[in-house]
């Protein structure tokens, strides 16, 4: 089979399309014919070798794939050959024509969701769900600011929060991104590249502040976020690419809190919750993964460059 292999940590150029043996499922494992693989920012951090998760070399990247079950190993009961699935982590990596996964790492992909959309389910929607439901414990009557709403996690968060009844504000850095965020359900959108946009957000709440901020770039925004939250407001740190200085007095004055997580650290009970919620939302059309771009598997290096560039508009997926 064709697969992307990383033989050494480094820049995007270390992602090489190579011929590799097609794996065979062992006991409790399944083989998925990957029709699309989702590209997530953490795939790029991992590739550099500086991320908390450092795989042994060589490795094939990718936790998020969608496709069909090709074969199942002994004892597998949940799925059978021909089933449509999305993956939430894999054993051998999703940037490939075939990926091995544990039985519990595959989940049914509803018929109304394309494979490319399915490749954008696990990390983006799992993160949005965990941030809104488990971490912020959002209530329908609250206001959420999705700070960085045009990308994978952002569009997922906007759709989910809107469906839950919250008042949704979203930011993006391009007019295309702003249009997308509005279309996916934000009540109001703000350009995070425009000077003073934070004042416009505060004005839109009548000076009260927002109840929840889902923060995609904490190193840039966290200090100011603390001035944008209402009394008992919560900032949920999802993305961060550096250090930041905050004034804790802003938090104290508002009895606010900052919470943070990585999807790697969640419990299996939380993960079970997430998949149940996501599958229901995908089935009933509430959750509609937005595919920005489909690239051939061999263009993984380009995908890794583009995902870190400004101008997000949903997910970038690789098609083997
Ligand atoms: P993505 O698809 O690349 O989207 C990035 C988002 O950040 C876009 O909406 C982008 O907007 C926005 N952004 C750029 N500059 C910004 C600024 N100054 N202020 C606010 N937002 C800004 O990435 P993603 O998959 O949505 O992930 C978002 C972040 O969360 C990444 O850092 C990722 O590593 C992290 N993440 C963490 C977890 C976790 O477990 N904690 C899980 C998933 C993702 P424009 O392009 O329109 O400017």
PDB file of N, CA, C and O and ligand atoms in Angstrom, residues 39-45 51 123-124 126-128 130 146-155 171-178 181 191-193 197 214-218 220-221 237-241 260-266 306-316, ligand 1:
ATOM      1  N   UNK A  39      -6.102  16.290   8.389  1.00  0.00           N
ATOM      2  CA  UNK A  39      -4.821  16.900   8.791  1.00  0.00           C
ATOM      3  C   UNK A  39      -5.113  17.860   9.944  1.00  0.00           C
ATOM      4  O   UNK A  39      -5.941  18.760   9.820  1.00  0.00           O
ATOM      5  N   UNK A  40      -4.449  17.626  11.066  1.00  0.00           N
ATOM      6  CA  UNK A  40      -4.646  18.472  12.248  1.00  0.00           C
ATOM      7  C   UNK A  40      -3.346  19.187  12.587  1.00  0.00           C
ATOM      8  O   UNK A  40      -2.256  18.646  12.338  1.00  0.00           O
ATOM      9  N   UNK A  41      -3.433  20.392  13.200  1.00  0.00           N
ATOM     10  CA  UNK A  41      -2.195  21.095  13.552  1.00  0.00           C
ATOM     11  C   UNK A  41      -1.242  20.237  14.378  1.00  0.00           C
ATOM     12  O   UNK A  41      -0.024  20.293  14.180  1.00  0.00           O
ATOM     13  N   UNK A  42      -1.772  19.382  15.285  1.00  0.00           N
ATOM     14  CA  UNK A  42      -0.849  18.605  16.136  1.00  0.00           C
ATOM     15  C   UNK A  42      -0.019  17.626  15.304  1.00  0.00           C
ATOM     16  O   UNK A  42       1.093  17.252  15.704  1.00  0.00           O
ATOM     17  N   UNK A  43      -0.526  17.215  14.124  1.00  0.00           N
ATOM     18  CA  UNK A  43       0.279  16.335  13.250  1.00  0.00           C
ATOM     19  C   UNK A  43       1.582  17.038  12.885  1.00  0.00           C
ATOM     20  O   UNK A  43       2.634  16.391  12.748  1.00  0.00           O
ATOM     21  N   UNK A  44       1.495  18.369  12.727  1.00  0.00           N
ATOM     22  CA  UNK A  44       2.713  19.121  12.345  1.00  0.00           C
ATOM     23  C   UNK A  44       3.647  19.249  13.544  1.00  0.00           C
ATOM     24  O   UNK A  44       4.857  19.161  13.391  1.00  0.00           O
ATOM     25  N   UNK A  45       3.085  19.445  14.755  1.00  0.00           N
ATOM     26  CA  UNK A  45       3.952  19.556  15.940  1.00  0.00           C
ATOM     27  C   UNK A  45       4.677  18.225  16.168  1.00  0.00           C
ATOM     28  O   UNK A  45       5.857  18.180  16.496  1.00  0.00           O
ATOM     29  N   UNK A  51       6.797  17.745  20.233  1.00  0.00           N
ATOM     30  CA  UNK A  51       5.490  17.650  20.896  1.00  0.00           C
ATOM     31  C   UNK A  51       5.573  16.641  22.036  1.00  0.00           C
ATOM     32  O   UNK A  51       6.462  15.778  22.059  1.00  0.00           O
ATOM     33  N   UNK A 123     -10.743  14.747  15.987  1.00  0.00           N
ATOM     34  CA  UNK A 123     -10.050  15.806  16.751  1.00  0.00           C
ATOM     35  C   UNK A 123     -10.885  17.097  16.788  1.00  0.00           C
ATOM     36  O   UNK A 123     -11.125  17.635  17.878  1.00  0.00           O
ATOM     37  N   UNK A 124     -11.373  17.596  15.647  1.00  0.00           N
ATOM     38  CA  UNK A 124     -12.120  18.858  15.726  1.00  0.00           C
ATOM     39  C   UNK A 124     -13.402  18.770  16.560  1.00  0.00           C
ATOM     40  O   UNK A 124     -13.620  19.585  17.466  1.00  0.00           O
ATOM     41  N   UNK A 126     -14.430  16.242  18.577  1.00  0.00           N
ATOM     42  CA  UNK A 126     -14.168  15.735  19.932  1.00  0.00           C
ATOM     43  C   UNK A 126     -13.708  16.869  20.837  1.00  0.00           C
ATOM     44  O   UNK A 126     -14.127  16.984  21.998  1.00  0.00           O
ATOM     45  N   UNK A 127     -12.857  17.734  20.293  1.00  0.00           N
ATOM     46  CA  UNK A 127     -12.348  18.876  21.060  1.00  0.00           C
ATOM     47  C   UNK A 127     -13.475  19.864  21.358  1.00  0.00           C
ATOM     48  O   UNK A 127     -13.611  20.351  22.488  1.00  0.00           O
ATOM     49  N   UNK A 128     -14.267  20.162  20.342  1.00  0.00           N
ATOM     50  CA  UNK A 128     -15.378  21.113  20.537  1.00  0.00           C
ATOM     51  C   UNK A 128     -16.342  20.585  21.605  1.00  0.00           C
ATOM     52  O   UNK A 128     -16.774  21.321  22.503  1.00  0.00           O
ATOM     53  N   UNK A 130     -15.746  18.357  24.026  1.00  0.00           N
ATOM     54  CA  UNK A 130     -15.132  18.335  25.356  1.00  0.00           C
ATOM     55  C   UNK A 130     -15.056  19.755  25.935  1.00  0.00           C
ATOM     56  O   UNK A 130     -15.308  19.973  27.126  1.00  0.00           O
ATOM     57  N   UNK A 146     -16.137  31.973  20.138  1.00  0.00           N
ATOM     58  CA  UNK A 146     -15.205  30.989  19.558  1.00  0.00           C
ATOM     59  C   UNK A 146     -14.078  31.810  18.921  1.00  0.00           C
ATOM     60  O   UNK A 146     -14.252  32.415  17.855  1.00  0.00           O
ATOM     61  N   UNK A 147     -12.958  31.868  19.639  1.00  0.00           N
ATOM     62  CA  UNK A 147     -11.867  32.762  19.247  1.00  0.00           C
ATOM     63  C   UNK A 147     -10.939  32.007  18.306  1.00  0.00           C
ATOM     64  O   UNK A 147     -10.010  31.329  18.738  1.00  0.00           O
ATOM     65  N   UNK A 148     -11.242  32.116  17.009  1.00  0.00           N
ATOM     66  CA  UNK A 148     -10.586  31.300  15.982  1.00  0.00           C
ATOM     67  C   UNK A 148     -11.605  30.292  15.489  1.00  0.00           C
ATOM     68  O   UNK A 148     -11.488  29.087  15.724  1.00  0.00           O
ATOM     69  N   UNK A 149     -12.651  30.814  14.806  1.00  0.00           N
ATOM     70  CA  UNK A 149     -13.824  29.984  14.497  1.00  0.00           C
ATOM     71  C   UNK A 149     -13.821  29.422  13.086  1.00  0.00           C
ATOM     72  O   UNK A 149     -14.703  28.643  12.738  1.00  0.00           O
ATOM     73  N   UNK A 150     -12.822  29.788  12.273  1.00  0.00           N
ATOM     74  CA  UNK A 150     -12.866  29.412  10.859  1.00  0.00           C
ATOM     75  C   UNK A 150     -12.188  28.078  10.552  1.00  0.00           C
ATOM     76  O   UNK A 150     -12.316  27.558   9.447  1.00  0.00           O
ATOM     77  N   UNK A 151     -11.471  27.509  11.510  1.00  0.00           N
ATOM     78  CA  UNK A 151     -10.750  26.260  11.257  1.00  0.00           C
ATOM     79  C   UNK A 151     -11.555  25.034  11.659  1.00  0.00           C
ATOM     80  O   UNK A 151     -12.781  25.098  11.836  1.00  0.00           O
ATOM     81  N   UNK A 152     -10.842  23.917  11.824  1.00  0.00           N
ATOM     82  CA  UNK A 152     -11.510  22.651  12.130  1.00  0.00           C
ATOM     83  C   UNK A 152     -12.262  22.696  13.448  1.00  0.00           C
ATOM     84  O   UNK A 152     -13.463  22.401  13.506  1.00  0.00           O
ATOM     85  N   UNK A 153     -11.571  23.044  14.530  1.00  0.00           N
ATOM     86  CA  UNK A 153     -12.222  23.066  15.850  1.00  0.00           C
ATOM     87  C   UNK A 153     -13.248  24.198  15.916  1.00  0.00           C
ATOM     88  O   UNK A 153     -14.321  24.051  16.505  1.00  0.00           O
ATOM     89  N   UNK A 154     -12.908  25.323  15.291  1.00  0.00           N
ATOM     90  CA  UNK A 154     -13.793  26.491  15.354  1.00  0.00           C
ATOM     91  C   UNK A 154     -15.149  26.243  14.701  1.00  0.00           C
ATOM     92  O   UNK A 154     -16.201  26.510  15.299  1.00  0.00           O
ATOM     93  N   UNK A 155     -15.134  25.716  13.478  1.00  0.00           N
ATOM     94  CA  UNK A 155     -16.413  25.484  12.793  1.00  0.00           C
ATOM     95  C   UNK A 155     -17.241  24.440  13.552  1.00  0.00           C
ATOM     96  O   UNK A 155     -18.460  24.575  13.689  1.00  0.00           O
ATOM     97  N   UNK A 171     -14.712  34.443  15.581  1.00  0.00           N
ATOM     98  CA  UNK A 171     -13.743  35.307  14.893  1.00  0.00           C
ATOM     99  C   UNK A 171     -13.047  34.548  13.773  1.00  0.00           C
ATOM    100  O   UNK A 171     -12.933  33.323  13.803  1.00  0.00           O
ATOM    101  N   UNK A 172     -12.608  35.307  12.775  1.00  0.00           N
ATOM    102  CA  UNK A 172     -11.782  34.779  11.688  1.00  0.00           C
ATOM    103  C   UNK A 172     -10.913  35.921  11.208  1.00  0.00           C
ATOM    104  O   UNK A 172     -11.134  37.080  11.591  1.00  0.00           O
ATOM    105  N   UNK A 173      -9.935  35.603  10.354  1.00  0.00           N
ATOM    106  CA  UNK A 173      -8.987  36.623   9.929  1.00  0.00           C
ATOM    107  C   UNK A 173      -9.102  36.992   8.461  1.00  0.00           C
ATOM    108  O   UNK A 173      -8.290  37.774   7.963  1.00  0.00           O
ATOM    109  N   UNK A 174     -10.080  36.411   7.754  1.00  0.00           N
ATOM    110  CA  UNK A 174     -10.286  36.764   6.342  1.00  0.00           C
ATOM    111  C   UNK A 174     -11.789  36.905   6.101  1.00  0.00           C
ATOM    112  O   UNK A 174     -12.602  36.374   6.878  1.00  0.00           O
ATOM    113  N   UNK A 175     -12.144  37.578   5.006  1.00  0.00           N
ATOM    114  CA  UNK A 175     -13.586  37.745   4.739  1.00  0.00           C
ATOM    115  C   UNK A 175     -14.213  36.385   4.397  1.00  0.00           C
ATOM    116  O   UNK A 175     -15.349  36.096   4.783  1.00  0.00           O
ATOM    117  N   UNK A 176     -13.434  35.516   3.739  1.00  0.00           N
ATOM    118  CA  UNK A 176     -13.940  34.163   3.433  1.00  0.00           C
ATOM    119  C   UNK A 176     -14.232  33.420   4.745  1.00  0.00           C
ATOM    120  O   UNK A 176     -15.272  32.766   4.896  1.00  0.00           O
ATOM    121  N   UNK A 177     -13.311  33.529   5.682  1.00  0.00           N
ATOM    122  CA  UNK A 177     -13.479  32.868   6.983  1.00  0.00           C
ATOM    123  C   UNK A 177     -14.665  33.440   7.746  1.00  0.00           C
ATOM    124  O   UNK A 177     -15.458  32.697   8.347  1.00  0.00           O
ATOM    125  N   UNK A 178     -14.811  34.756   7.702  1.00  0.00           N
ATOM    126  CA  UNK A 178     -15.927  35.397   8.420  1.00  0.00           C
ATOM    127  C   UNK A 178     -17.268  34.946   7.831  1.00  0.00           C
ATOM    128  O   UNK A 178     -18.209  34.645   8.567  1.00  0.00           O
ATOM    129  N   UNK A 181     -17.974  31.366   9.018  1.00  0.00           N
ATOM    130  CA  UNK A 181     -18.353  31.278  10.436  1.00  0.00           C
ATOM    131  C   UNK A 181     -19.816  31.711  10.616  1.00  0.00           C
ATOM    132  O   UNK A 181     -20.577  31.096  11.356  1.00  0.00           O
ATOM    133  N   UNK A 191     -13.464  40.236  13.092  1.00  0.00           N
ATOM    134  CA  UNK A 191     -12.197  39.982  12.397  1.00  0.00           C
ATOM    135  C   UNK A 191     -11.042  40.107  13.385  1.00  0.00           C
ATOM    136  O   UNK A 191     -10.751  41.217  13.858  1.00  0.00           O
ATOM    137  N   UNK A 192     -10.379  38.963  13.713  1.00  0.00           N
ATOM    138  CA  UNK A 192      -9.305  39.032  14.716  1.00  0.00           C
ATOM    139  C   UNK A 192      -8.033  39.705  14.185  1.00  0.00           C
ATOM    140  O   UNK A 192      -7.043  39.778  14.899  1.00  0.00           O
ATOM    141  N   UNK A 193      -8.045  40.168  12.928  1.00  0.00           N
ATOM    142  CA  UNK A 193      -6.901  40.951  12.453  1.00  0.00           C
ATOM    143  C   UNK A 193      -7.170  42.453  12.519  1.00  0.00           C
ATOM    144  O   UNK A 193      -6.279  43.256  12.275  1.00  0.00           O
ATOM    145  N   UNK A 197     -10.861  44.975  17.651  1.00  0.00           N
ATOM    146  CA  UNK A 197     -12.054  44.117  17.483  1.00  0.00           C
ATOM    147  C   UNK A 197     -12.599  43.629  18.818  1.00  0.00           C
ATOM    148  O   UNK A 197     -13.787  43.361  18.968  1.00  0.00           O
ATOM    149  N   UNK A 214     -13.785  29.992  23.851  1.00  0.00           N
ATOM    150  CA  UNK A 214     -13.014  28.828  23.390  1.00  0.00           C
ATOM    151  C   UNK A 214     -11.822  29.397  22.628  1.00  0.00           C
ATOM    152  O   UNK A 214     -11.987  29.992  21.556  1.00  0.00           O
ATOM    153  N   UNK A 215     -10.643  29.269  23.197  1.00  0.00           N
ATOM    154  CA  UNK A 215      -9.468  29.997  22.715  1.00  0.00           C
ATOM    155  C   UNK A 215      -8.540  29.110  21.885  1.00  0.00           C
ATOM    156  O   UNK A 215      -7.992  28.140  22.384  1.00  0.00           O
ATOM    157  N   UNK A 216      -8.351  29.486  20.606  1.00  0.00           N
ATOM    158  CA  UNK A 216      -7.502  28.686  19.701  1.00  0.00           C
ATOM    159  C   UNK A 216      -6.054  29.167  19.659  1.00  0.00           C
ATOM    160  O   UNK A 216      -5.188  28.488  19.104  1.00  0.00           O
ATOM    161  N   UNK A 217      -5.773  30.365  20.202  1.00  0.00           N
ATOM    162  CA  UNK A 217      -4.402  30.894  20.143  1.00  0.00           C
ATOM    163  C   UNK A 217      -4.107  31.677  21.425  1.00  0.00           C
ATOM    164  O   UNK A 217      -3.991  32.904  21.425  1.00  0.00           O
ATOM    165  N   UNK A 218      -3.966  30.933  22.522  1.00  0.00           N
ATOM    166  CA  UNK A 218      -3.865  31.549  23.846  1.00  0.00           C
ATOM    167  C   UNK A 218      -2.652  32.454  23.992  1.00  0.00           C
ATOM    168  O   UNK A 218      -2.728  33.484  24.655  1.00  0.00           O
ATOM    169  N   UNK A 220      -1.439  34.473  22.056  1.00  0.00           N
ATOM    170  CA  UNK A 220      -1.732  35.808  21.519  1.00  0.00           C
ATOM    171  C   UNK A 220      -2.874  36.465  22.299  1.00  0.00           C
ATOM    172  O   UNK A 220      -2.839  37.661  22.584  1.00  0.00           O
ATOM    173  N   UNK A 221      -3.874  35.689  22.676  1.00  0.00           N
ATOM    174  CA  UNK A 221      -5.137  36.296  23.127  1.00  0.00           C
ATOM    175  C   UNK A 221      -5.460  36.199  24.609  1.00  0.00           C
ATOM    176  O   UNK A 221      -6.372  36.893  25.077  1.00  0.00           O
ATOM    177  N   UNK A 237      -8.751  27.031  27.206  1.00  0.00           N
ATOM    178  CA  UNK A 237      -7.587  27.062  26.310  1.00  0.00           C
ATOM    179  C   UNK A 237      -7.560  25.765  25.502  1.00  0.00           C
ATOM    180  O   UNK A 237      -7.423  24.673  26.065  1.00  0.00           O
ATOM    181  N   UNK A 238      -7.704  25.927  24.192  1.00  0.00           N
ATOM    182  CA  UNK A 238      -7.657  24.773  23.288  1.00  0.00           C
ATOM    183  C   UNK A 238      -6.336  24.778  22.518  1.00  0.00           C
ATOM    184  O   UNK A 238      -5.662  23.766  22.421  1.00  0.00           O
ATOM    185  N   UNK A 239      -5.970  25.938  21.985  1.00  0.00           N
ATOM    186  CA  UNK A 239      -4.734  26.038  21.206  1.00  0.00           C
ATOM    187  C   UNK A 239      -3.769  27.042  21.824  1.00  0.00           C
ATOM    188  O   UNK A 239      -4.193  28.058  22.387  1.00  0.00           O
ATOM    189  N   UNK A 240      -2.487  26.744  21.739  1.00  0.00           N
ATOM    190  CA  UNK A 240      -1.454  27.612  22.298  1.00  0.00           C
ATOM    191  C   UNK A 240      -0.132  27.333  21.600  1.00  0.00           C
ATOM    192  O   UNK A 240       0.238  26.178  21.456  1.00  0.00           O
ATOM    193  N   UNK A 241       0.551  28.400  21.185  1.00  0.00           N
ATOM    194  CA  UNK A 241       1.827  28.192  20.480  1.00  0.00           C
ATOM    195  C   UNK A 241       2.953  29.037  21.060  1.00  0.00           C
ATOM    196  O   UNK A 241       3.809  29.517  20.336  1.00  0.00           O
ATOM    197  N   UNK A 260      -8.008  24.292  30.761  1.00  0.00           N
ATOM    198  CA  UNK A 260      -7.258  23.863  29.582  1.00  0.00           C
ATOM    199  C   UNK A 260      -7.222  22.346  29.541  1.00  0.00           C
ATOM    200  O   UNK A 260      -7.373  21.695  30.583  1.00  0.00           O
ATOM    201  N   UNK A 261      -7.047  21.814  28.355  1.00  0.00           N
ATOM    202  CA  UNK A 261      -6.973  20.343  28.244  1.00  0.00           C
ATOM    203  C   UNK A 261      -6.299  19.969  26.941  1.00  0.00           C
ATOM    204  O   UNK A 261      -6.161  20.802  26.044  1.00  0.00           O
ATOM    205  N   UNK A 262      -5.882  18.720  26.854  1.00  0.00           N
ATOM    206  CA  UNK A 262      -5.607  18.140  25.539  1.00  0.00           C
ATOM    207  C   UNK A 262      -6.508  16.917  25.403  1.00  0.00           C
ATOM    208  O   UNK A 262      -6.821  16.255  26.403  1.00  0.00           O
ATOM    209  N   UNK A 263      -6.888  16.663  24.202  1.00  0.00           N
ATOM    210  CA  UNK A 263      -7.799  15.546  23.937  1.00  0.00           C
ATOM    211  C   UNK A 263      -7.164  14.212  24.339  1.00  0.00           C
ATOM    212  O   UNK A 263      -7.856  13.238  24.603  1.00  0.00           O
ATOM    213  N   UNK A 264      -5.798  14.195  24.399  1.00  0.00           N
ATOM    214  CA  UNK A 264      -5.104  12.953  24.774  1.00  0.00           C
ATOM    215  C   UNK A 264      -5.377  12.576  26.224  1.00  0.00           C
ATOM    216  O   UNK A 264      -5.236  11.423  26.596  1.00  0.00           O
ATOM    217  N   UNK A 265      -5.746  13.589  27.033  1.00  0.00           N
ATOM    218  CA  UNK A 265      -5.848  13.340  28.467  1.00  0.00           C
ATOM    219  C   UNK A 265      -7.241  12.990  28.946  1.00  0.00           C
ATOM    220  O   UNK A 265      -7.441  12.798  30.149  1.00  0.00           O
ATOM    221  N   UNK A 266      -8.209  12.887  28.057  1.00  0.00           N
ATOM    222  CA  UNK A 266      -9.582  12.671  28.523  1.00  0.00           C
ATOM    223  C   UNK A 266      -9.793  11.215  28.953  1.00  0.00           C
ATOM    224  O   UNK A 266      -9.036  10.325  28.556  1.00  0.00           O
ATOM    225  N   UNK A 306       0.157  24.361   4.694  1.00  0.00           N
ATOM    226  CA  UNK A 306      -1.052  25.192   4.575  1.00  0.00           C
ATOM    227  C   UNK A 306      -1.858  25.241   5.864  1.00  0.00           C
ATOM    228  O   UNK A 306      -2.480  26.252   6.160  1.00  0.00           O
ATOM    229  N   UNK A 307      -1.847  24.159   6.656  1.00  0.00           N
ATOM    230  CA  UNK A 307      -2.678  24.168   7.865  1.00  0.00           C
ATOM    231  C   UNK A 307      -2.183  25.211   8.879  1.00  0.00           C
ATOM    232  O   UNK A 307      -2.951  25.683   9.708  1.00  0.00           O
ATOM    233  N   UNK A 308      -0.906  25.583   8.765  1.00  0.00           N
ATOM    234  CA  UNK A 308      -0.371  26.583   9.709  1.00  0.00           C
ATOM    235  C   UNK A 308      -0.447  28.009   9.160  1.00  0.00           C
ATOM    236  O   UNK A 308      -0.065  28.955   9.834  1.00  0.00           O
ATOM    237  N   UNK A 309      -0.969  28.153   7.933  1.00  0.00           N
ATOM    238  CA  UNK A 309      -1.065  29.495   7.347  1.00  0.00           C
ATOM    239  C   UNK A 309      -2.406  30.134   7.697  1.00  0.00           C
ATOM    240  O   UNK A 309      -3.388  29.432   7.936  1.00  0.00           O
ATOM    241  N   UNK A 310      -2.469  31.471   7.709  1.00  0.00           N
ATOM    242  CA  UNK A 310      -3.743  32.137   7.976  1.00  0.00           C
ATOM    243  C   UNK A 310      -4.732  31.887   6.838  1.00  0.00           C
ATOM    244  O   UNK A 310      -4.325  31.531   5.725  1.00  0.00           O
ATOM    245  N   UNK A 311      -6.007  32.054   7.131  1.00  0.00           N
ATOM    246  CA  UNK A 311      -7.028  31.917   6.091  1.00  0.00           C
ATOM    247  C   UNK A 311      -7.718  30.571   6.120  1.00  0.00           C
ATOM    248  O   UNK A 311      -8.086  30.028   5.075  1.00  0.00           O
ATOM    249  N   UNK A 312      -7.915  30.022   7.329  1.00  0.00           N
ATOM    250  CA  UNK A 312      -8.594  28.724   7.455  1.00  0.00           C
ATOM    251  C   UNK A 312     -10.039  28.834   6.968  1.00  0.00           C
ATOM    252  O   UNK A 312     -10.663  29.886   7.074  1.00  0.00           O
ATOM    253  N   UNK A 313     -10.563  27.730   6.439  1.00  0.00           N
ATOM    254  CA  UNK A 313     -11.969  27.691   6.010  1.00  0.00           C
ATOM    255  C   UNK A 313     -12.469  26.254   6.147  1.00  0.00           C
ATOM    256  O   UNK A 313     -12.974  25.672   5.214  1.00  0.00           O
ATOM    257  N   UNK A 314     -12.295  25.685   7.332  1.00  0.00           N
ATOM    258  CA  UNK A 314     -12.677  24.293   7.571  1.00  0.00           C
ATOM    259  C   UNK A 314     -11.450  23.399   7.548  1.00  0.00           C
ATOM    260  O   UNK A 314     -10.335  23.842   7.850  1.00  0.00           O
ATOM    261  N   UNK A 315     -11.645  22.141   7.144  1.00  0.00           N
ATOM    262  CA  UNK A 315     -10.597  21.110   7.239  1.00  0.00           C
ATOM    263  C   UNK A 315      -9.836  20.897   5.942  1.00  0.00           C
ATOM    264  O   UNK A 315     -10.405  20.937   4.858  1.00  0.00           O
ATOM    265  N   UNK A 316      -8.560  20.581   6.096  1.00  0.00           N
ATOM    266  CA  UNK A 316      -7.776  20.070   4.969  1.00  0.00           C
ATOM    267  C   UNK A 316      -7.724  18.557   5.136  1.00  0.00           C
ATOM    268  O   UNK A 316      -7.413  18.061   6.229  1.00  0.00           O
TER     269      UNK A 316
HETATM  270  P1  LIG B   1      -6.986  25.263  12.084  1.00  0.00           P
HETATM  271  O1  LIG B   1      -8.032  24.537  11.340  1.00  0.00           O
HETATM  272  O2  LIG B   1      -5.652  25.463  11.490  1.00  0.00           O
HETATM  273  O3  LIG B   1      -7.592  26.710  12.486  1.00  0.00           O
HETATM  274  C1  LIG B   1      -6.819  27.665  13.155  1.00  0.00           C
HETATM  275  C2  LIG B   1      -7.751  28.764  13.642  1.00  0.00           C
HETATM  276  O4  LIG B   1      -7.025  29.727  14.419  1.00  0.00           O
HETATM  277  C3  LIG B   1      -8.394  29.518  12.468  1.00  0.00           C
HETATM  278  O5  LIG B   1      -9.748  29.781  12.785  1.00  0.00           O
HETATM  279  C4  LIG B   1      -7.578  30.802  12.452  1.00  0.00           C
HETATM  280  O6  LIG B   1      -8.267  31.890  11.840  1.00  0.00           O
HETATM  281  C5  LIG B   1      -7.425  31.008  13.937  1.00  0.00           C
HETATM  282  N1  LIG B   1      -6.523  32.097  14.273  1.00  0.00           N
HETATM  283  C6  LIG B   1      -5.453  32.572  13.580  1.00  0.00           C
HETATM  284  N2  LIG B   1      -4.966  33.680  14.198  1.00  0.00           N
HETATM  285  C7  LIG B   1      -5.764  33.908  15.277  1.00  0.00           C
HETATM  286  C8  LIG B   1      -5.794  34.910  16.286  1.00  0.00           C
HETATM  287  N3  LIG B   1      -4.894  35.891  16.348  1.00  0.00           N
HETATM  288  N4  LIG B   1      -6.768  34.834  17.226  1.00  0.00           N
HETATM  289  C9  LIG B   1      -7.690  33.839  17.216  1.00  0.00           C
HETATM  290  N5  LIG B   1      -7.694  32.873  16.293  1.00  0.00           N
HETATM  291  C10 LIG B   1      -6.751  32.899  15.340  1.00  0.00           C
HETATM  292  O7  LIG B   1      -6.728  24.568  13.504  1.00  0.00           O
HETATM  293  P2  LIG B   1      -7.771  23.772  14.437  1.00  0.00           P
HETATM  294  O8  LIG B   1      -7.738  22.345  14.086  1.00  0.00           O
HETATM  295  O9  LIG B   1      -9.057  24.508  14.440  1.00  0.00           O
HETATM  296  O10 LIG B   1      -7.041  23.929  15.860  1.00  0.00           O
HETATM  297  C11 LIG B   1      -6.975  25.215  16.475  1.00  0.00           C
HETATM  298  C12 LIG B   1      -5.892  25.181  17.553  1.00  0.00           C
HETATM  299  O11 LIG B   1      -6.278  24.298  18.598  1.00  0.00           O
HETATM  300  C13 LIG B   1      -4.524  24.681  17.073  1.00  0.00           C
HETATM  301  O12 LIG B   1      -3.498  25.375  17.745  1.00  0.00           O
HETATM  302  C14 LIG B   1      -4.510  23.226  17.505  1.00  0.00           C
HETATM  303  O13 LIG B   1      -3.210  22.729  17.701  1.00  0.00           O
HETATM  304  C15 LIG B   1      -5.304  23.299  18.792  1.00  0.00           C
HETATM  305  N6  LIG B   1      -6.002  22.053  19.148  1.00  0.00           N
HETATM  306  C16 LIG B   1      -5.889  21.614  20.437  1.00  0.00           C
HETATM  307  C17 LIG B   1      -6.587  20.500  20.836  1.00  0.00           C
HETATM  308  C18 LIG B   1      -6.514  20.056  22.261  1.00  0.00           C
HETATM  309  O14 LIG B   1      -6.700  18.868  22.535  1.00  0.00           O
HETATM  310  N7  LIG B   1      -6.285  20.976  23.190  1.00  0.00           N
HETATM  311  C19 LIG B   1      -7.347  19.784  19.912  1.00  0.00           C
HETATM  312  C20 LIG B   1      -7.467  20.262  18.615  1.00  0.00           C
HETATM  313  C21 LIG B   1      -6.790  21.417  18.244  1.00  0.00           C
HETATM  314  P3  LIG B   1      -7.854  32.507  10.408  1.00  0.00           P
HETATM  315  O15 LIG B   1      -7.095  31.474   9.653  1.00  0.00           O
HETATM  316  O16 LIG B   1      -9.188  32.852   9.791  1.00  0.00           O
HETATM  317  O17 LIG B   1      -7.034  33.714  10.749  1.00  0.00           O
END
